Amino acid sequence: MLHGWQHKRSFVIKFSLDANPEEGRFIGRVEHVASGQTTHFESSDALVRFLNDVLKKVRHEFQQADTLVEEAPPR
């Protein structure tokens, strides 16, 4: 049942050469592994907002899948 779900909460984050967290510059690109959805970010807030939005969708998908399993008739 979990086949295909192992990457639902995985991300690839690539910081640009201009990024400098010590100076508060978070610049780069982030990709959600499972969906391929990407965004460019220029602040830590934008990065966290993207992660939060995608994780909310994933959580909702998991909840829907659990509901379907609970409602499925026994075999």
N, CA, C and O atoms as a Tinker XYZ file with bonds, in Angstrom:
   300  protein
     1  N      0.819000   -1.200000    0.000000    73     2
     2  CA     0.000000    0.000000    0.000000    64     1     3
     3  C      0.858000    1.257000    0.000000    63     2     4     5
     4  O      0.437000    2.283000   -0.533000    81     3
     5  N      2.045000    1.201000    0.583000    73     3     6
     6  CA     2.882000    2.386000    0.670000    64     5     7
     7  C      3.729000    2.619000   -0.571000    63     6     8     9
     8  O      4.437000    3.623000   -0.643000    81     7
     9  N      3.678000    1.721000   -1.554000    73     7    10
    10  CA     4.476000    1.875000   -2.758000    64     9    11
    11  C      4.174000    3.232000   -3.401000    63    10    12    13
    12  O      3.013000    3.574000   -3.626000    81    11
    13  N      5.223000    3.999000   -3.693000    73    11    14
    14  CA     5.032000    5.311000   -4.298000    64    13    15
    15  C      4.942000    6.448000   -3.301000    63    14    16    17
    16  O      5.018000    7.613000   -3.692000    81    15
    17  N      4.783000    6.141000   -2.029000    73    15    18
    18  CA     4.643000    7.193000   -1.007000    64    17    19
    19  C      5.981000    7.568000   -0.376000    63    18    20    21
    20  O      6.060000    8.560000    0.349000    81    19
    21  N      7.025000    6.797000   -0.636000    73    19    22
    22  CA     8.275000    7.025000    0.077000    64    21    23
    23  C      8.919000    8.378000   -0.225000    63    22    24    25
    24  O      9.733000    8.850000    0.568000    81    23
    25  N      8.582000    9.010000   -1.342000    73    23    26
    26  CA     9.174000   10.302000   -1.690000    64    25    27
    27  C      8.201000   11.465000   -1.522000    63    26    28    29
    28  O      8.528000   12.592000   -1.893000    81    27
    29  N      7.044000   11.222000   -0.986000    73    27    30
    30  CA     6.031000   12.278000   -0.880000    64    29    31
    31  C      6.469000   13.433000    0.003000    63    30    32    33
    32  O      5.969000   14.547000   -0.153000    81    31
    33  N      7.382000   13.194000    0.918000    73    31    34
    34  CA     7.845000   14.260000    1.811000    64    33    35
    35  C      9.317000   14.583000    1.591000    63    34    36    37
    36  O     10.000000   15.062000    2.497000    81    35
    37  N      9.804000   14.315000    0.371000    73    35    38
    38  CA    11.209000   14.579000    0.056000    64    37    39
    39  C     11.345000   15.789000   -0.864000    63    38    40    41
    40  O     10.542000   15.998000   -1.773000    81    39
    41  N     12.374000   16.572000   -0.602000    73    39    42
    42  CA    12.640000   17.784000   -1.376000    64    41    43
    43  C     14.115000   17.841000   -1.736000    63    42    44    45
    44  O     14.963000   17.308000   -1.019000    81    43
    45  N     14.415000   18.498000   -2.862000    73    43    46
    46  CA    15.784000   18.826000   -3.226000    64    45    47
    47  C     15.878000   20.340000   -3.164000    63    46    48    49
    48  O     15.097000   21.044000   -3.804000    81    47
    49  N     16.825000   20.835000   -2.399000    73    47    50
    50  CA    17.017000   22.277000   -2.263000    64    49    51
    51  C     18.406000   22.612000   -2.790000    63    50    52    53
    52  O     19.412000   22.060000   -2.342000    81    51
    53  N     18.435000   23.531000   -3.754000    73    51    54
    54  CA    19.709000   23.976000   -4.316000    64    53    55
    55  C     19.852000   25.466000   -4.041000    63    54    56    57
    56  O     19.043000   26.276000   -4.492000    81    55
    57  N     20.888000   25.813000   -3.297000    73    55    58
    58  CA    21.144000   27.211000   -2.987000    64    57    59
    59  C     22.040000   27.806000   -4.062000    63    58    60    61
    60  O     22.963000   27.152000   -4.546000    81    59
    61  N     21.761000   29.051000   -4.432000    73    59    62
    62  CA    22.560000   29.717000   -5.446000    64    61    63
    63  C     23.886000   30.176000   -4.849000    63    62    64    65
    64  O     24.066000   30.178000   -3.632000    81    63
    65  N     24.797000   30.558000   -5.713000    73    63    66
    66  CA    26.088000   31.066000   -5.251000    64    65    67
    67  C     25.926000   32.361000   -4.472000    63    66    68    69
    68  O     26.777000   32.705000   -3.652000    81    67
    69  N     24.829000   33.085000   -4.726000    73    67    70
    70  CA    24.569000   34.351000   -4.033000    64    69    71
    71  C     23.980000   34.161000   -2.636000    63    70    72    73
    72  O     23.874000   35.117000   -1.868000    81    71
    73  N     23.603000   32.947000   -2.314000    73    71    74
    74  CA    23.015000   32.693000   -0.999000    64    73    75
    75  C     24.080000   32.848000    0.081000    63    74    76    77
    76  O     25.241000   32.483000   -0.109000    81    75
    77  N     23.663000   33.392000    1.206000    73    75    78
    78  CA    24.569000   33.528000    2.345000    64    77    79
    79  C     23.710000   33.550000    3.612000    63    78    80    81
    80  O     23.319000   34.616000    4.087000    81    79
    81  N     23.423000   32.367000    4.151000    73    79    82
    82  CA    22.561000   32.290000    5.333000    64    81    83
    83  C     23.051000   33.134000    6.509000    63    82    84    85
    84  O     22.237000   33.653000    7.273000    81    83
    85  N     24.371000   33.278000    6.664000    73    83    86
    86  CA    24.893000   34.089000    7.761000    64    85    87
    87  C     24.448000   35.542000    7.658000    63    86    88    89
    88  O     24.339000   36.246000    8.661000    81    87
    89  N     24.189000   35.982000    6.413000    73    87    90
    90  CA    23.714000   37.351000    6.186000    64    89    91
    91  C     22.215000   37.399000    5.920000    63    90    92    93
    92  O     21.667000   38.444000    5.568000    81    91
    93  N     21.554000   36.242000    6.094000    73    91    94
    94  CA    20.109000   36.194000    5.901000    64    93    95
    95  C     19.665000   36.117000    4.449000    63    94    96    97
    96  O     18.501000   36.376000    4.143000    81    95
    97  N     20.585000   35.760000    3.542000    73    95    98
    98  CA    20.228000   35.641000    2.118000    64    97    99
    99  C     20.025000   34.174000    1.758000    63    98   100   101
   100  O     20.984000   33.419000    1.598000    81    99
   101  N     18.773000   33.792000    1.635000    73    99   102
   102  CA    18.407000   32.439000    1.225000    64   101   103
   103  C     17.873000   32.547000   -0.193000    63   102   104   105
   104  O     16.737000   32.971000   -0.406000    81   103
   105  N     18.691000   32.165000   -1.158000    73   103   106
   106  CA    18.334000   32.290000   -2.564000    64   105   107
   107  C     18.582000   30.943000   -3.219000    63   106   108   109
   108  O     19.637000   30.340000   -3.022000    81   107
   109  N     17.614000   30.465000   -3.998000    73   107   110
   110  CA    17.816000   29.200000   -4.677000    64   109   111
   111  C     16.542000   28.651000   -5.284000    63   110   112   113
   112  O     15.614000   29.383000   -5.627000    81   111
   113  N     16.534000   27.342000   -5.403000    73   111   114
   114  CA    15.426000   26.628000   -6.036000    64   113   115
   115  C     15.140000   25.397000   -5.193000    63   114   116   117
   116  O     16.057000   24.768000   -4.665000    81   115
   117  N     13.859000   25.056000   -5.069000    73   115   118
   118  CA    13.469000   23.861000   -4.324000    64   117   119
   119  C     12.511000   23.056000   -5.193000    63   118   120   121
   120  O     11.668000   23.615000   -5.894000    81   119
   121  N     12.655000   21.732000   -5.134000    73   119   122
   122  CA    11.802000   20.831000   -5.907000    64   121   123
   123  C     11.228000   19.753000   -5.003000    63   122   124   125
   124  O     11.942000   19.155000   -4.198000    81   123
   125  N      9.929000   19.514000   -5.146000    73   123   126
   126  CA     9.288000   18.402000   -4.456000    64   125   127
   127  C      9.533000   17.162000   -5.306000    63   126   128   129
   128  O      9.127000   17.118000   -6.467000    81   127
   129  N     10.192000   16.154000   -4.741000    73   127   130
   130  CA    10.637000   14.991000   -5.498000    64   129   131
   131  C      9.473000   14.247000   -6.157000    63   130   132   133
   132  O      9.551000   13.908000   -7.338000    81   131
   133  N      8.414000   13.994000   -5.422000    73   131   134
   134  CA     7.317000   13.164000   -5.934000    64   133   135
   135  C      6.535000   13.838000   -7.058000    63   134   136   137
   136  O      6.168000   13.183000   -8.033000    81   135
   137  N      6.279000   15.131000   -6.933000    73   135   138
   138  CA     5.437000   15.809000   -7.931000    64   137   139
   139  C      6.229000   16.569000   -8.979000    63   138   140   141
   140  O      5.708000   16.875000  -10.052000    81   139
   141  N      7.489000   16.879000   -8.678000    73   139   142
   142  CA     8.284000   17.680000   -9.592000    64   141   143
   143  C      7.971000   19.168000   -9.505000    63   142   144   145
   144  O      8.529000   19.972000  -10.252000    81   143
   145  N      7.087000   19.527000   -8.600000    73   143   146
   146  CA     6.733000   20.938000   -8.422000    64   145   147
   147  C      7.958000   21.690000   -7.916000    63   146   148   149
   148  O      8.633000   21.240000   -6.990000    81   147
   149  N      8.240000   22.840000   -8.529000    73   147   150
   150  CA     9.420000   23.612000   -8.148000    64   149   151
   151  C      9.057000   25.078000   -7.932000    63   150   152   153
   152  O      8.023000   25.567000   -8.388000    81   151
   153  N      9.937000   25.744000   -7.227000    73   151   154
   154  CA     9.826000   27.193000   -7.088000    64   153   155
   155  C     11.214000   27.749000   -6.815000    63   154   156   157
   156  O     12.086000   27.069000   -6.275000    81   155
   157  N     11.389000   28.988000   -7.197000    73   155   158
   158  CA    12.597000   29.730000   -6.842000    64   157   159
   159  C     12.262000   30.543000   -5.603000    63   158   160   161
   160  O     11.136000   31.018000   -5.458000    81   159
   161  N     13.215000   30.704000   -4.721000    73   159   162
   162  CA    12.970000   31.468000   -3.502000    64   161   163
   163  C     14.104000   32.467000   -3.303000    63   162   164   165
   164  O     15.239000   32.258000   -3.731000    81   163
   165  N     13.752000   33.546000   -2.644000    73   163   166
   166  CA    14.736000   34.591000   -2.354000    64   165   167
   167  C     14.735000   34.972000   -0.874000    63   166   168   169
   168  O     15.284000   35.999000   -0.475000    81   167
   169  N     14.101000   34.110000   -0.074000    73   167   170
   170  CA    14.093000   34.338000    1.374000    64   169   171
   171  C     13.790000   33.006000    2.063000    63   170   172   173
   172  O     13.243000   32.081000    1.462000    81   171
   173  N     14.159000   32.941000    3.329000    73   171   174
   174  CA    13.837000   31.735000    4.088000    64   173   175
   175  C     12.325000   31.597000    4.239000    63   174   176   177
   176  O     11.803000   30.483000    4.261000    81   175
   177  N     11.617000   32.732000    4.345000    73   175   178
   178  CA    10.154000   32.684000    4.453000    64   177   179
   179  C      9.527000   32.057000    3.216000    63   178   180   181
   180  O      8.612000   31.242000    3.334000    81   179
   181  N     10.007000   32.426000    2.030000    73   179   182
   182  CA     9.469000   31.868000    0.787000    64   181   183
   183  C      9.752000   30.375000    0.691000    63   182   184   185
   184  O      8.901000   29.609000    0.241000    81   183
   185  N     10.943000   29.960000    1.112000    73   183   186
   186  CA    11.295000   28.539000    1.113000    64   185   187
   187  C     10.379000   27.765000    2.053000    63   186   188   189
   188  O      9.818000   26.739000    1.670000    81   187
   189  N     10.226000   28.250000    3.272000    73   187   190
   190  CA     9.388000   27.568000    4.266000    64   189   191
   191  C      7.932000   27.563000    3.819000    63   190   192   193
   192  O      7.232000   26.575000    4.041000    81   191
   193  N      7.464000   28.620000    3.205000    73   191   194
   194  CA     6.082000   28.681000    2.715000    64   193   195
   195  C      5.820000   27.586000    1.669000    63   194   196   197
   196  O      4.791000   26.912000    1.715000    81   195
   197  N      6.764000   27.414000    0.723000    73   195   198
   198  CA     6.633000   26.369000   -0.290000    64   197   199
   199  C      6.608000   24.985000    0.367000    63   198   200   201
   200  O      5.746000   24.163000    0.058000    81   199
   201  N      7.555000   24.734000    1.271000    73   199   202
   202  CA     7.603000   23.438000    1.954000    64   201   203
   203  C      6.301000   23.174000    2.699000    63   202   204   205
   204  O      5.759000   22.070000    2.635000    81   203
   205  N      5.804000   24.170000    3.397000    73   203   206
   206  CA     4.569000   24.031000    4.160000    64   205   207
   207  C      3.384000   23.733000    3.241000    63   206   208   209
   208  O      2.581000   22.847000    3.533000    81   207
   209  N      3.270000   24.464000    2.138000    73   207   210
   210  CA     2.155000   24.256000    1.204000    64   209   211
   211  C      2.163000   22.842000    0.643000    63   210   212   213
   212  O      1.121000   22.189000    0.583000    81   211
   213  N      3.334000   22.369000    0.232000    73   211   214
   214  CA     3.427000   21.022000   -0.336000    64   213   215
   215  C      3.150000   19.972000    0.739000    63   214   216   217
   216  O      2.435000   19.003000    0.482000    81   215
   217  N      3.700000   20.147000    1.926000    73   215   218
   218  CA     3.479000   19.165000    2.991000    64   217   219
   219  C      2.017000   19.104000    3.414000    63   218   220   221
   220  O      1.530000   18.035000    3.782000    81   219
   221  N      1.307000   20.229000    3.370000    73   219   222
   222  CA    -0.139000   20.214000    3.666000    64   221   223
   223  C     -0.879000   19.358000    2.649000    63   222   224   225
   224  O     -1.756000   18.572000    3.006000    81   223
   225  N     -0.518000   19.516000    1.376000    73   223   226
   226  CA    -1.160000   18.713000    0.320000    64   225   227
   227  C     -0.862000   17.232000    0.518000    63   226   228   229
   228  O     -1.750000   16.391000    0.374000    81   227
   229  N      0.384000   16.915000    0.848000    73   227   230
   230  CA     0.777000   15.516000    1.059000    64   229   231
   231  C      0.026000   14.931000    2.246000    63   230   232   233
   232  O     -0.463000   13.803000    2.179000    81   231
   233  N     -0.068000   15.695000    3.334000    73   231   234
   234  CA    -0.795000   15.230000    4.520000    64   233   235
   235  C     -2.247000   14.931000    4.157000    63   234   236   237
   236  O     -2.808000   13.925000    4.593000    81   235
   237  N     -2.846000   15.804000    3.363000    73   235   238
   238  CA    -4.233000   15.611000    2.937000    64   237   239
   239  C     -4.359000   14.327000    2.099000    63   238   240   241
   240  O     -5.318000   13.573000    2.263000    81   239
   241  N     -3.399000   14.082000    1.209000    73   239   242
   242  CA    -3.408000   12.859000    0.394000    64   241   243
   243  C     -3.314000   11.618000    1.278000    63   242   244   245
   244  O     -4.027000   10.641000    1.050000    81   243
   245  N     -2.439000   11.649000    2.285000    73   243   246
   246  CA    -2.310000   10.522000    3.204000    64   245   247
   247  C     -3.620000   10.281000    3.949000    63   246   248   249
   248  O     -4.052000    9.138000    4.102000    81   247
   249  N     -4.247000   11.354000    4.409000    73   247   250
   250  CA    -5.509000   11.226000    5.139000    64   249   251
   251  C     -6.589000   10.641000    4.244000    63   250   252   253
   252  O     -7.375000    9.803000    4.687000    81   251
   253  N     -6.636000   11.075000    2.983000    73   251   254
   254  CA    -7.620000   10.527000    2.051000    64   253   255
   255  C     -7.358000    9.046000    1.810000    63   254   256   257
   256  O     -8.294000    8.248000    1.772000    81   255
   257  N     -6.093000    8.674000    1.647000    73   255   258
   258  CA    -5.749000    7.269000    1.412000    64   257   259
   259  C     -6.136000    6.416000    2.613000    63   258   260   261
   260  O     -6.664000    5.316000    2.452000    81   259
   261  N     -5.873000    6.922000    3.823000    73   259   262
   262  CA    -6.252000    6.184000    5.029000    64   261   263
   263  C     -7.756000    6.005000    5.110000    63   262   264   265
   264  O     -8.232000    4.935000    5.491000    81   263
   265  N     -8.507000    7.030000    4.761000    73   263   266
   266  CA    -9.968000    6.957000    4.781000    64   265   267
   267  C    -10.461000    5.908000    3.786000    63   266   268   269
   268  O    -11.366000    5.132000    4.093000    81   267
   269  N     -9.861000    5.889000    2.591000    73   267   270
   270  CA   -10.274000    4.908000    1.586000    64   269   271
   271  C     -9.995000    3.488000    2.058000    63   270   272   273
   272  O    -10.797000    2.585000    1.819000    81   271
   273  N     -8.868000    3.285000    2.724000    73   271   274
   274  CA    -8.528000    1.956000    3.235000    64   273   275
   275  C     -9.516000    1.546000    4.312000    63   274   276   277
   276  O     -9.961000    0.399000    4.337000    81   275
   277  N     -9.866000    2.464000    5.201000    73   275   278
   278  CA   -10.805000    2.162000    6.269000    64   277   279
   279  C    -12.206000    1.854000    5.724000    63   278   280   281
   280  O    -12.936000    1.053000    6.309000    81   279
   281  N    -12.578000    2.485000    4.610000    73   279   282
   282  CA   -13.899000    2.295000    4.046000    64   281   283
   283  C    -13.997000    1.116000    3.089000    63   282   284   285
   284  O    -15.091000    0.703000    2.704000    81   283
   285  N    -12.852000    0.582000    2.711000    73   283   286
   286  CA   -12.838000   -0.536000    1.751000    64   285   287
   287  C    -13.469000   -1.759000    2.379000    63   286   288   289
   288  O    -13.228000   -2.056000    3.549000    81   287
   289  N    -14.288000   -2.483000    1.598000    73   287   290
   290  CA   -14.881000   -3.702000    2.143000    64   289   291
   291  C    -13.816000   -4.778000    2.353000    63   290   292   293
   292  O    -12.857000   -4.842000    1.584000    81   291
   293  N    -13.958000   -5.608000    3.355000    73   291   294
   294  CA   -12.979000   -6.661000    3.613000    64   293   295
   295  C    -12.964000   -7.653000    2.454000    63   294   296   297
   296  O    -13.973000   -7.879000    1.786000    81   295
   297  N    -11.795000   -8.232000    2.242000    73   295   298
   298  CA   -11.647000   -9.214000    1.146000    64   297   299
   299  C    -12.010000  -10.575000    1.585000    63   298   300
   300  O    -11.944000  -11.517000    0.795000    81   299
